[in-house]
CSV table of C-alpha atoms and ligand atoms in Angstrom, one decimal:
chain,number,residue,atom,x,y,z
A,150,UNK,CA,-126.1,-10.3,20.5
A,151,UNK,CA,-122.6,-9.7,21.8
A,152,UNK,CA,-120.0,-11.7,20.1
A,153,UNK,CA,-118.1,-13.8,22.6
A,154,UNK,CA,-115.7,-16.5,21.4
A,155,UNK,CA,-113.0,-18.6,23.1
A,156,UNK,CA,-109.8,-20.6,22.6
A,157,UNK,CA,-109.9,-23.4,25.2
A,158,UNK,CA,-106.6,-25.4,25.0
A,159,UNK,CA,-105.9,-28.4,27.2
A,160,UNK,CA,-102.5,-27.7,28.7
A,161,UNK,CA,-101.0,-31.1,27.9
A,162,UNK,CA,-98.1,-30.1,25.6
A,163,UNK,CA,-96.9,-27.5,23.2
A,164,UNK,CA,-99.1,-25.3,21.3
A,165,UNK,CA,-99.5,-26.9,17.9
A,166,UNK,CA,-100.2,-25.5,14.4
A,167,UNK,CA,-103.9,-26.7,14.5
A,168,UNK,CA,-104.4,-25.1,17.9
A,169,UNK,CA,-102.9,-21.8,16.8
A,170,UNK,CA,-105.2,-21.8,13.8
A,171,UNK,CA,-108.2,-22.4,16.0
A,172,UNK,CA,-107.1,-19.6,18.4
A,173,UNK,CA,-106.4,-17.3,15.4
A,174,UNK,CA,-109.8,-17.9,13.8
A,175,UNK,CA,-111.5,-17.1,17.1
A,176,UNK,CA,-109.3,-14.0,17.6
A,177,UNK,CA,-109.9,-12.7,14.1
A,178,UNK,CA,-113.6,-13.3,14.4
A,179,UNK,CA,-113.8,-11.4,17.7
A,180,UNK,CA,-111.7,-8.5,16.4
A,181,UNK,CA,-113.6,-8.2,13.2
A,182,UNK,CA,-117.0,-8.2,15.0
A,183,UNK,CA,-115.8,-6.0,17.9
A,184,UNK,CA,-116.5,-9.0,20.2
A,185,UNK,CA,-114.6,-10.5,23.1
A,186,UNK,CA,-111.9,-13.1,22.8
A,187,UNK,CA,-111.5,-15.4,25.8
A,188,UNK,CA,-108.7,-17.7,26.7
A,189,UNK,CA,-109.9,-20.6,28.9
A,190,UNK,CA,-107.5,-23.2,30.2
A,191,UNK,CA,-109.1,-26.7,30.2
A,192,UNK,CA,-106.9,-28.4,32.6
A,193,UNK,CA,-109.2,-31.2,33.9
A,194,UNK,CA,-107.2,-34.0,32.4
A,195,UNK,CA,-105.2,-34.3,35.7
A,196,UNK,CA,-102.8,-36.9,34.4
A,197,UNK,CA,-101.7,-34.9,31.4
A,198,UNK,CA,-102.2,-31.3,32.3
A,199,UNK,CA,-99.1,-29.4,33.5
A,200,UNK,CA,-98.4,-25.9,34.6
A,201,UNK,CA,-95.4,-25.7,32.3
A,202,UNK,CA,-97.6,-26.5,29.3
A,203,UNK,CA,-100.0,-23.7,30.3
A,204,UNK,CA,-97.1,-21.3,30.5
A,205,UNK,CA,-95.8,-22.5,27.1
A,206,UNK,CA,-99.3,-21.9,25.6
A,207,UNK,CA,-99.6,-18.4,27.2
A,208,UNK,CA,-96.2,-17.4,26.0
A,209,UNK,CA,-96.8,-18.6,22.5
A,210,UNK,CA,-100.1,-16.8,22.3
A,211,UNK,CA,-98.4,-13.6,23.5
A,212,UNK,CA,-95.6,-14.0,20.9
A,213,UNK,CA,-98.2,-14.6,18.3
A,214,UNK,CA,-100.0,-11.4,19.4
A,215,UNK,CA,-103.2,-13.3,19.9
A,216,UNK,CA,-104.1,-11.2,22.9
A,217,UNK,CA,-107.2,-12.2,24.9
A,218,UNK,CA,-109.7,-9.8,26.4
A,219,UNK,CA,-110.4,-12.2,29.3
A,220,UNK,CA,-108.4,-15.2,30.6
A,221,UNK,CA,-105.3,-15.9,32.6
A,222,UNK,CA,-103.8,-12.7,33.9
A,223,UNK,CA,-107.0,-10.9,33.4
A,224,UNK,CA,-109.4,-12.5,35.8
A,225,UNK,CA,-111.4,-9.6,36.9
A,226,UNK,CA,-114.6,-10.1,34.9
A,227,UNK,CA,-117.8,-11.7,36.1
A,228,UNK,CA,-117.0,-14.8,34.1
A,229,UNK,CA,-113.7,-15.6,36.0
A,230,UNK,CA,-111.9,-17.8,36.8
A,231,UNK,CA,-110.6,-19.1,33.5
A,232,UNK,CA,-109.0,-22.3,34.6
A,233,UNK,CA,-111.4,-25.2,34.8
A,234,UNK,CA,-109.7,-26.7,37.9
A,235,UNK,CA,-110.3,-23.5,39.7
A,236,UNK,CA,-113.8,-23.4,38.6
A,237,UNK,CA,-114.1,-26.9,39.9
A,238,UNK,CA,-112.8,-25.8,43.3
A,239,UNK,CA,-115.7,-23.3,43.4
A,240,UNK,CA,-118.3,-26.0,43.0
A,241,UNK,CA,-119.4,-24.7,39.6
A,242,UNK,CA,-119.7,-28.1,37.9
A,243,UNK,CA,-121.1,-30.0,40.9
A,244,UNK,CA,-124.0,-27.6,40.9
A,245,UNK,CA,-125.1,-28.6,37.5
A,246,UNK,CA,-124.4,-32.3,38.1
A,247,UNK,CA,-126.9,-32.1,41.0
A,248,UNK,CA,-129.5,-30.5,38.7
A,249,UNK,CA,-129.0,-33.2,36.1
A,250,UNK,CA,-129.2,-36.0,38.6
A,251,UNK,CA,-132.2,-34.6,40.1
A,252,UNK,CA,-134.0,-34.1,36.8
A,253,UNK,CA,-133.1,-37.7,35.7
A,254,UNK,CA,-130.8,-36.6,32.9
A,255,UNK,CA,-127.8,-38.2,34.6
A,256,UNK,CA,-127.1,-41.1,36.9
A,257,UNK,CA,-124.5,-42.5,39.2
A,258,UNK,CA,-122.5,-45.4,37.6
A,259,UNK,CA,-120.7,-47.8,39.9
A,260,UNK,CA,-119.1,-49.9,37.2
A,261,UNK,CA,-115.3,-50.3,37.4
A,262,UNK,CA,-113.2,-49.4,34.4
A,263,UNK,CA,-112.5,-53.2,33.9
A,264,UNK,CA,-116.3,-53.9,33.8
A,265,UNK,CA,-116.8,-51.0,31.4
A,266,UNK,CA,-114.1,-52.4,29.2
A,267,UNK,CA,-115.6,-55.8,29.2
A,268,UNK,CA,-119.0,-54.3,28.0
A,269,UNK,CA,-117.2,-52.6,25.2
A,270,UNK,CA,-115.5,-55.8,24.2
A,271,UNK,CA,-118.8,-57.7,24.2
A,272,UNK,CA,-120.4,-54.9,22.0
A,273,UNK,CA,-117.4,-55.2,19.7
A,274,UNK,CA,-117.8,-58.9,19.4
A,275,UNK,CA,-121.5,-58.5,18.6
A,276,UNK,CA,-120.5,-56.0,16.0
A,277,UNK,CA,-122.2,-53.2,17.9
A,278,UNK,CA,-120.7,-49.7,18.6
A,279,UNK,CA,-118.4,-50.3,21.6
A,280,UNK,CA,-120.4,-48.2,24.3
A,281,UNK,CA,-121.2,-48.5,27.9
A,282,UNK,CA,-124.3,-50.6,28.1
A,283,UNK,CA,-126.3,-48.5,30.5
A,284,UNK,CA,-125.9,-51.1,33.3
A,285,UNK,CA,-126.4,-48.5,36.1
A,286,UNK,CA,-129.0,-46.3,34.4
A,287,UNK,CA,-131.9,-47.6,36.3
A,288,UNK,CA,-130.5,-49.0,39.6
A,289,UNK,CA,-132.8,-49.1,42.5
A,290,UNK,CA,-132.0,-47.3,45.8
A,291,UNK,CA,-131.1,-50.6,47.3
A,292,UNK,CA,-128.7,-51.6,44.5
A,293,UNK,CA,-127.0,-48.2,44.9
A,294,UNK,CA,-126.6,-48.6,48.6
A,295,UNK,CA,-125.2,-52.1,48.1
A,296,UNK,CA,-122.6,-50.8,45.7
A,297,UNK,CA,-121.6,-48.1,48.1
A,298,UNK,CA,-121.4,-50.6,50.9
A,299,UNK,CA,-119.0,-52.5,48.7
A,300,UNK,CA,-116.8,-49.4,48.7
A,301,UNK,CA,-117.5,-48.7,45.0
A,302,UNK,CA,-117.2,-45.1,43.9
A,303,UNK,CA,-119.4,-43.6,41.3
A,304,UNK,CA,-118.9,-41.6,38.1
A,305,UNK,CA,-121.7,-39.5,36.8
A,306,UNK,CA,-123.1,-40.4,33.4
A,307,UNK,CA,-125.4,-38.7,31.0
A,308,UNK,CA,-128.6,-40.6,30.2
A,309,UNK,CA,-128.5,-40.4,26.4
A,310,UNK,CA,-131.8,-40.9,24.6
A,311,UNK,CA,-131.8,-44.2,22.7
A,312,UNK,CA,-133.7,-42.9,19.7
A,313,UNK,CA,-134.1,-39.9,17.5
A,314,UNK,CA,-131.3,-37.7,16.4
A,315,UNK,CA,-129.6,-34.5,17.1
A,316,UNK,CA,-129.2,-31.8,14.4
A,317,UNK,CA,-127.5,-28.5,14.2
A,318,UNK,CA,-126.4,-25.9,11.6
A,319,UNK,CA,-122.6,-25.5,11.5
A,320,UNK,CA,-121.3,-22.3,10.0
A,321,UNK,CA,-118.6,-24.2,8.1
A,322,UNK,CA,-120.1,-27.7,7.7
A,323,UNK,CA,-123.7,-26.8,7.0
A,324,UNK,CA,-126.4,-29.1,8.3
A,325,UNK,CA,-125.1,-31.8,10.7
A,326,UNK,CA,-127.1,-34.7,12.0
A,327,UNK,CA,-126.2,-37.6,14.5
A,328,UNK,CA,-128.2,-40.6,15.5
A,329,UNK,CA,-128.6,-40.7,19.3
A,330,UNK,CA,-128.4,-44.4,19.2
A,331,UNK,CA,-124.7,-44.2,18.3
A,332,UNK,CA,-124.0,-41.9,21.3
A,333,UNK,CA,-123.2,-43.5,24.6
A,334,UNK,CA,-124.0,-42.6,28.2
A,335,UNK,CA,-120.8,-40.6,28.4
A,336,UNK,CA,-119.2,-39.7,31.7
A,337,UNK,CA,-119.9,-36.1,32.9
A,338,UNK,CA,-117.9,-36.3,36.1
A,339,UNK,CA,-115.3,-38.7,37.4
A,340,UNK,CA,-115.5,-40.2,40.8
A,341,UNK,CA,-113.1,-37.6,42.3
A,342,UNK,CA,-115.5,-34.8,41.2
A,343,UNK,CA,-113.4,-33.7,38.3
A,344,UNK,CA,-115.6,-32.9,35.2
A,345,UNK,CA,-114.9,-34.4,31.9
A,346,UNK,CA,-114.2,-32.2,28.8
A,347,UNK,CA,-117.7,-32.6,27.2
A,348,UNK,CA,-119.4,-31.5,30.4
A,349,UNK,CA,-117.1,-28.8,31.6
A,350,UNK,CA,-117.0,-27.3,28.1
A,351,UNK,CA,-120.8,-26.9,28.0
A,352,UNK,CA,-121.1,-25.4,31.5
A,353,UNK,CA,-118.4,-22.9,30.8
A,354,UNK,CA,-119.4,-22.0,27.3
A,355,UNK,CA,-122.9,-21.3,28.7
A,356,UNK,CA,-121.8,-19.4,31.8
A,357,UNK,CA,-119.2,-17.5,29.9
A,358,UNK,CA,-122.0,-16.6,27.4
A,359,UNK,CA,-120.1,-17.8,24.3
A,360,UNK,CA,-122.0,-16.7,21.2
A,361,UNK,CA,-120.0,-19.1,18.9
A,362,UNK,CA,-117.9,-22.1,19.5
A,363,UNK,CA,-115.2,-22.2,16.8
A,364,UNK,CA,-113.0,-25.2,17.0
A,365,UNK,CA,-111.2,-27.9,15.0
A,366,UNK,CA,-113.4,-30.5,13.3
A,367,UNK,CA,-111.8,-33.3,15.4
A,368,UNK,CA,-114.5,-32.1,17.9
A,369,UNK,CA,-117.5,-32.5,15.7
A,370,UNK,CA,-118.4,-35.8,17.2
A,371,UNK,CA,-118.4,-34.2,20.7
A,372,UNK,CA,-120.9,-31.6,19.6
A,373,UNK,CA,-124.0,-33.8,19.6
A,374,UNK,CA,-123.1,-34.9,23.2
A,375,UNK,CA,-122.7,-31.3,24.2
A,376,UNK,CA,-125.9,-30.2,22.7
A,377,UNK,CA,-127.7,-32.9,24.7
A,378,UNK,CA,-126.4,-31.3,27.8
A,379,UNK,CA,-127.5,-27.8,26.8
A,380,UNK,CA,-130.9,-29.3,26.2
A,381,UNK,CA,-131.1,-31.1,29.4
A,382,UNK,CA,-130.3,-27.9,31.3
A,383,UNK,CA,-132.8,-26.0,29.3
A,384,UNK,CA,-130.1,-23.8,27.6
A,385,UNK,CA,-129.8,-22.6,24.1
A,386,UNK,CA,-126.5,-23.9,22.5
A,387,UNK,CA,-124.1,-21.4,20.9
A,388,UNK,CA,-123.6,-21.4,17.1
A,389,UNK,CA,-120.9,-23.9,16.1
A,390,UNK,CA,-118.2,-23.6,13.4
A,391,UNK,CA,-115.9,-26.6,13.0
A,392,UNK,CA,-112.8,-25.7,11.1
A,393,UNK,CA,-111.5,-28.0,8.4
A,394,UNK,CA,-108.8,-30.5,9.1
A,395,UNK,CA,-105.2,-29.7,8.4
A,396,UNK,CA,-103.4,-32.4,6.4
A,397,UNK,CA,-99.7,-32.9,5.6
A,398,UNK,CA,-98.5,-33.1,2.0
A,399,UNK,CA,-99.3,-36.9,1.9
A,400,UNK,CA,-102.9,-36.3,2.7
A,401,UNK,CA,-102.7,-37.7,6.3
A,402,UNK,CA,-103.7,-35.6,9.3
A,403,UNK,CA,-100.9,-33.2,10.1
A,404,UNK,CA,-98.5,-34.8,12.6
A,405,UNK,CA,-94.9,-34.8,13.7
A,406,UNK,CA,-93.8,-36.9,10.8
A,407,UNK,CA,-94.6,-34.0,8.5
A,408,UNK,CA,-92.1,-31.8,10.2
A,409,UNK,CA,-92.5,-29.3,13.0
A,410,UNK,CA,-96.0,-29.1,14.5
A,411,UNK,CA,-95.2,-27.0,17.6
A,412,UNK,CA,-95.3,-23.3,17.1
A,413,UNK,CA,-92.2,-22.9,19.2
A,414,UNK,CA,-90.3,-24.9,16.7
A,415,UNK,CA,-91.2,-22.3,14.1
A,416,UNK,CA,-90.2,-19.5,16.3
A,417,UNK,CA,-86.8,-21.2,16.9
A,418,UNK,CA,-86.3,-21.5,13.1
A,419,UNK,CA,-86.7,-17.8,12.8
A,420,UNK,CA,-90.2,-17.6,11.4
A,421,UNK,CA,-91.8,-14.2,12.1
A,422,UNK,CA,-95.0,-14.0,14.1
A,423,UNK,CA,-96.9,-12.2,11.4
A,424,UNK,CA,-95.8,-14.4,8.6
A,425,UNK,CA,-96.9,-17.5,10.5
A,426,UNK,CA,-100.2,-15.9,11.4
A,427,UNK,CA,-100.8,-15.0,7.8
A,428,UNK,CA,-100.0,-18.5,6.7
A,429,UNK,CA,-102.2,-20.2,9.2
A,430,UNK,CA,-105.1,-17.8,8.3
A,431,UNK,CA,-105.1,-19.4,4.9
A,432,UNK,CA,-105.5,-22.9,6.3
A,433,UNK,CA,-109.2,-23.3,5.8
A,434,UNK,CA,-110.1,-19.7,4.9
A,435,UNK,CA,-109.6,-17.5,1.8
A,436,UNK,CA,-110.9,-14.3,0.3
A,437,UNK,CA,-112.9,-14.4,-2.9
A,438,UNK,CA,-109.9,-13.3,-4.9
A,439,UNK,CA,-107.5,-15.7,-3.1
A,440,UNK,CA,-105.3,-12.9,-1.7
A,441,UNK,CA,-102.2,-14.4,-0.1
A,442,UNK,CA,-100.4,-11.6,1.8
A,443,UNK,CA,-102.2,-9.6,4.5
A,444,UNK,CA,-99.9,-7.1,5.9
A,445,UNK,CA,-100.8,-4.9,8.9
A,446,UNK,CA,-104.4,-5.2,10.0
A,447,UNK,CA,-105.7,-6.5,6.7
A,448,UNK,CA,-106.4,-10.0,8.0
A,449,UNK,CA,-108.9,-8.7,10.6
A,450,UNK,CA,-110.5,-6.4,8.0
A,451,UNK,CA,-110.9,-9.3,5.5
A,452,UNK,CA,-111.8,-12.1,7.8
A,453,UNK,CA,-115.3,-13.7,7.8
A,454,UNK,CA,-116.5,-17.1,9.1
A,455,UNK,CA,-118.6,-17.5,6.0
A,456,UNK,CA,-115.5,-17.9,3.9
A,457,UNK,CA,-114.2,-20.8,6.0
A,458,UNK,CA,-113.9,-23.8,3.9
A,459,UNK,CA,-115.1,-27.3,4.9
A,460,UNK,CA,-112.6,-29.2,2.8
A,461,UNK,CA,-109.3,-30.1,4.4
A,462,UNK,CA,-106.4,-27.7,4.2
A,463,UNK,CA,-102.9,-28.8,3.3
A,464,UNK,CA,-100.0,-27.6,5.3
A,465,UNK,CA,-97.3,-26.6,2.8
A,466,UNK,CA,-93.9,-25.8,4.5
A,467,UNK,CA,-92.4,-24.4,1.3
A,468,UNK,CA,-95.2,-21.8,1.0
A,469,UNK,CA,-94.7,-20.8,4.6
A,470,UNK,CA,-91.1,-20.3,4.0
A,471,UNK,CA,-91.8,-18.2,0.9
A,472,UNK,CA,-94.2,-16.2,3.0
A,473,UNK,CA,-91.7,-15.6,5.7
A,474,UNK,CA,-89.3,-14.3,3.1
A,475,UNK,CA,-91.9,-11.9,1.9
A,476,UNK,CA,-92.6,-10.6,5.4
A,477,UNK,CA,-88.9,-10.2,6.0
A,478,UNK,CA,-88.6,-8.1,2.8
A,479,UNK,CA,-91.6,-6.1,3.7
A,480,UNK,CA,-89.9,-4.9,7.0
A,481,UNK,CA,-87.4,-2.1,7.4
A,482,UNK,CA,-83.7,-2.8,8.0
A,483,UNK,CA,-84.2,-1.5,11.5
A,484,UNK,CA,-87.1,-3.9,12.2
A,485,UNK,CA,-85.3,-6.8,10.9
A,486,UNK,CA,-82.2,-5.9,13.0
A,487,UNK,CA,-84.4,-5.6,16.1
A,488,UNK,CA,-86.3,-8.9,15.3
A,489,UNK,CA,-83.0,-10.7,14.9
A,490,UNK,CA,-81.6,-9.4,18.2
A,491,UNK,CA,-84.8,-10.5,20.0
A,492,UNK,CA,-84.6,-13.9,18.3
A,493,UNK,CA,-81.0,-14.4,19.2
A,494,UNK,CA,-81.8,-13.7,22.9
A,495,UNK,CA,-84.9,-15.7,22.9
A,496,UNK,CA,-83.1,-18.7,21.5
A,497,UNK,CA,-80.3,-18.0,24.0
A,498,UNK,CA,-77.7,-17.9,21.2
A,499,UNK,CA,-76.1,-14.6,22.3
A,500,UNK,CA,-72.7,-16.3,22.0
A,501,UNK,CA,-73.2,-16.7,18.3
A,502,UNK,CA,-72.8,-12.9,17.8
A,503,UNK,CA,-70.6,-12.2,20.9
A,504,UNK,CA,-68.2,-9.3,20.3
A,505,UNK,CA,-69.8,-8.3,17.0
A,506,UNK,CA,-70.1,-4.6,16.6
A,507,UNK,CA,-73.7,-3.8,16.6
A,508,UNK,CA,-73.5,-0.9,14.1
A,509,UNK,CA,-71.6,-3.1,11.7
A,510,UNK,CA,-74.1,-6.0,12.2
A,511,UNK,CA,-76.9,-3.7,11.4
A,512,UNK,CA,-75.3,-2.5,8.2
A,513,UNK,CA,-74.3,-6.1,7.2
A,514,UNK,CA,-77.8,-7.4,7.8
A,515,UNK,CA,-79.2,-4.6,5.7
A,516,UNK,CA,-76.9,-5.6,2.8
A,517,UNK,CA,-78.4,-9.2,3.0
A,518,UNK,CA,-82.0,-8.2,3.8
A,519,UNK,CA,-83.5,-9.2,0.4
A,520,UNK,CA,-82.1,-12.7,0.7
A,521,UNK,CA,-83.1,-13.6,4.2
A,522,UNK,CA,-85.8,-16.2,4.4
A,523,UNK,CA,-85.5,-17.1,8.1
A,524,UNK,CA,-83.9,-15.2,11.0
A,525,UNK,CA,-81.7,-18.2,11.6
A,526,UNK,CA,-80.1,-17.6,8.1
A,527,UNK,CA,-78.6,-14.3,9.3
A,528,UNK,CA,-75.4,-15.3,11.2
A,529,UNK,CA,-74.3,-17.5,8.3
A,530,UNK,CA,-74.9,-14.7,5.8
A,531,UNK,CA,-72.9,-12.0,7.7
A,532,UNK,CA,-70.4,-13.8,9.9
A,533,UNK,CA,-67.5,-13.2,7.5
A,534,UNK,CA,-67.7,-9.5,8.5
A,535,UNK,CA,-66.8,-10.4,12.0
A,536,UNK,CA,-64.7,-13.5,11.9
A,537,UNK,CA,-61.1,-14.0,10.9
A,538,UNK,CA,-60.9,-14.5,7.1
A,539,UNK,CA,-61.5,-18.1,6.2
A,540,UNK,CA,-61.6,-19.3,2.6
A,541,UNK,CA,-63.9,-21.5,0.8
A,542,UNK,CA,-61.5,-23.8,-1.1
A,543,UNK,CA,-63.6,-24.0,-4.3
A,544,UNK,CA,-63.7,-20.2,-4.4
A,545,UNK,CA,-60.0,-20.0,-4.0
A,546,UNK,CA,-59.2,-22.7,-6.7
A,547,UNK,CA,-61.7,-21.2,-9.1
A,548,UNK,CA,-61.2,-17.6,-8.7
A,549,UNK,CA,-57.6,-17.0,-7.4
A,550,UNK,CA,-55.6,-20.1,-8.4
A,551,UNK,CA,-57.0,-21.4,-11.7
A,552,UNK,CA,-54.5,-21.4,-14.5
A,553,UNK,CA,-56.4,-18.8,-16.5
A,554,UNK,CA,-57.0,-16.5,-13.7
A,555,UNK,CA,-54.1,-16.6,-11.3
A,556,UNK,CA,-51.9,-14.0,-13.0
A,557,UNK,CA,-54.6,-11.5,-13.3
A,558,UNK,CA,-55.9,-12.2,-9.8
A,559,UNK,CA,-52.5,-11.7,-8.3
A,560,UNK,CA,-52.0,-8.4,-10.3
A,561,UNK,CA,-55.5,-7.1,-9.2
A,562,UNK,CA,-54.7,-7.7,-5.5
A,563,UNK,CA,-51.4,-6.1,-5.8
A,564,UNK,CA,-52.8,-3.1,-7.5
A,565,UNK,CA,-55.5,-2.8,-4.8
A,566,UNK,CA,-52.9,-2.9,-2.1
A,567,UNK,CA,-51.1,0.0,-3.9
A,568,UNK,CA,-54.1,2.1,-4.8
A,569,UNK,CA,-56.9,1.5,-2.2
A,570,UNK,CA,-55.1,3.5,0.5
A,571,UNK,CA,-55.9,6.7,-1.5
A,572,UNK,CA,-59.4,5.5,-2.6
A,573,UNK,CA,-62.6,7.2,-1.4
A,574,UNK,CA,-64.7,4.6,0.5
A,575,UNK,CA,-67.6,6.9,1.0
A,576,UNK,CA,-69.9,5.3,-1.5
A,577,UNK,CA,-70.4,2.1,-3.4
A,578,UNK,CA,-70.4,4.1,-6.6
A,579,UNK,CA,-66.9,5.5,-5.9
A,580,UNK,CA,-65.7,1.9,-5.3
A,581,UNK,CA,-67.3,0.6,-8.3
A,582,UNK,CA,-65.7,3.2,-10.5
A,583,UNK,CA,-62.4,2.3,-9.0
A,584,UNK,CA,-62.8,-1.4,-9.9
A,585,UNK,CA,-64.0,-0.6,-13.4
A,586,UNK,CA,-61.1,1.8,-14.1
A,587,UNK,CA,-58.6,-0.8,-12.8
A,588,UNK,CA,-60.1,-3.4,-15.1
A,589,UNK,CA,-59.7,-1.1,-18.0
A,590,UNK,CA,-56.2,-0.1,-17.2
A,591,UNK,CA,-55.2,-3.7,-16.7
A,592,UNK,CA,-56.9,-4.7,-19.9
A,593,UNK,CA,-59.0,-7.4,-18.2
A,594,UNK,CA,-62.7,-8.0,-17.9
A,595,UNK,CA,-64.6,-6.5,-15.0
A,596,UNK,CA,-65.2,-9.9,-13.5
A,597,UNK,CA,-61.5,-10.6,-13.4
A,598,UNK,CA,-61.3,-7.6,-11.0
A,599,UNK,CA,-64.5,-8.0,-9.1
A,600,UNK,CA,-64.3,-11.6,-8.3
A,601,UNK,CA,-60.8,-11.8,-6.8
A,602,UNK,CA,-61.6,-8.8,-4.7
A,603,UNK,CA,-64.7,-10.5,-3.4
A,604,UNK,CA,-62.9,-13.7,-2.6
A,605,UNK,CA,-60.0,-11.8,-1.0
A,606,UNK,CA,-62.2,-9.9,1.4
A,607,UNK,CA,-64.9,-12.5,2.2
A,608,UNK,CA,-63.4,-15.8,1.3
A,609,UNK,CA,-66.4,-16.7,-0.7
A,610,UNK,CA,-67.9,-16.2,-4.2
A,611,UNK,CA,-71.4,-15.5,-2.9
A,612,UNK,CA,-72.5,-12.6,-0.8
A,613,UNK,CA,-73.8,-9.1,-0.9
A,614,UNK,CA,-73.1,-6.6,-3.6
A,615,UNK,CA,-69.3,-6.2,-3.7
A,616,UNK,CA,-69.1,-2.5,-3.5
A,617,UNK,CA,-71.7,-2.1,-0.7
A,618,UNK,CA,-69.8,-4.8,1.1
A,619,UNK,CA,-66.5,-2.9,0.7
A,620,UNK,CA,-68.1,0.3,1.9
A,621,UNK,CA,-69.6,-1.4,5.0
A,622,UNK,CA,-66.4,-3.2,5.8
A,623,UNK,CA,-64.3,0.0,5.6
A,624,UNK,CA,-61.0,0.7,4.1
A,625,UNK,CA,-58.7,-0.6,6.8
A,626,UNK,CA,-60.4,-3.9,7.0
A,627,UNK,CA,-60.6,-4.4,3.2
A,628,UNK,CA,-56.9,-3.5,2.8
A,629,UNK,CA,-56.0,-5.8,5.7
A,630,UNK,CA,-57.9,-8.7,4.1
A,631,UNK,CA,-56.5,-8.2,0.6
A,632,UNK,CA,-53.0,-8.1,2.0
A,633,UNK,CA,-53.6,-11.3,4.0
A,634,UNK,CA,-55.0,-13.0,0.9
A,635,UNK,CA,-52.1,-11.9,-1.2
A,636,UNK,CA,-49.6,-13.1,1.4
A,637,UNK,CA,-51.3,-16.4,1.6
A,638,UNK,CA,-51.7,-17.3,-2.0
A,639,UNK,CA,-49.3,-15.0,-3.9
A,640,UNK,CA,-46.3,-14.7,-1.7
A,641,UNK,CA,-43.8,-14.9,-4.5
B,761,LIG,N1,-109.8,-28.5,25.4
B,761,LIG,C1,-110.3,-28.8,24.1
B,761,LIG,C2,-109.1,-29.0,23.1
B,761,LIG,O1,-108.0,-28.6,23.5
B,761,LIG,C3,-111.1,-27.7,23.5
B,761,LIG,C4,-112.1,-28.0,22.5
B,761,LIG,C5,-113.1,-27.0,22.3
B,761,LIG,O2,-112.8,-25.9,21.7
B,761,LIG,O3,-114.3,-27.2,22.7
B,761,LIG,O4,-109.2,-29.6,22.2
């Protein structure tokens, strides 16, 4: 059987971590099994669905490189369209409502929302599950006509069996069983003809020939309702896989109070697409040997639904940060430079690096490559190459002006001003040799030479390797800065 899976987001906001994880597992499964990955937009919640949210989801999926074989922008297949509201316009859902009504699996319900709420309240008071009480399930023709005469509109409800149970085998959860008595006569279609999620989802999963439905386990209580609809229509349900919950560090379901939940926030912070994907793949899935890093295509090669875990996964931001650093280190200097420029322009922060020489920027970034954890760290790590020299006061006090160091610091800078004009700046080794020789001649420790030069040219005590930094900065700039520093702190 052909493997066909889908990601079916409701465009009611940003794309969240949990949603991406669902999309990713579907994507990985499709790629691994040489199947088809479908993106379907479930936009039937008219009050909350927006076009801009659809765009956010599509753009985020593209950034994450979770490309779909069928879906928005690729509507040519026999299964199109991929927006549920477009499918509604084509009468797709109405057709099956008519069949269910005719076969007696569904009925028109004329109760108002207030009346339904009252029923629920009564059930609650009687310590029963708060469900619709089936009031309209067996109306006579006359009763229906009477309601219609009153101007009432009808929703379509599913006629749920009152006894028995529904059972299915879930790839992740194993055997699952629900008592029918706990399920209510849920609404299939609203009075305005818009289908509800539980109905539209079944019709589309069937018509789009989904082999598997892989989704978050927050949907597991919807699955028995959906299986009832499949059965009523005489259809075979797909195979289900309900992915484990994602929890925050405190054990509560992941939410805003645990930090960022929207994938765009992570992009803004400077997480890399592949690092985020690698991290999310490990939320509820692992290999036998608990491999952590999956560079290149190895996620697809290793993925299997059988190794998805039913126990909740914990979202650990510090592990994600670590992983991002690993991915950054695994890339070439050129790749990081390109990713940084893309990120700067995507975050509309071009001003941050305005006027910065690109060749120098690339070299500066490569000096700091090992240290970068997030793309957003980069400007702060390299800006001293491009900005007017500005001093960290502690660095100045400690390295240039402390009682024990100021004389040698002054002398080192003065000697640099005299000697560096004739110094070869062609390699870090040559510059290191220069500094070591100077220390020897002056009879001071190496650090008494290295540290003042560092503070004099960068204003700080931390930074890239000193001699690489001098090489990249170039002779003129290094000399200019040392002169400036000497003028400022050692004028007389
Ligand atoms: N539109 C549903 C959601 O966003 C899809 C659930 C499903 O995959 O069936 O949660």
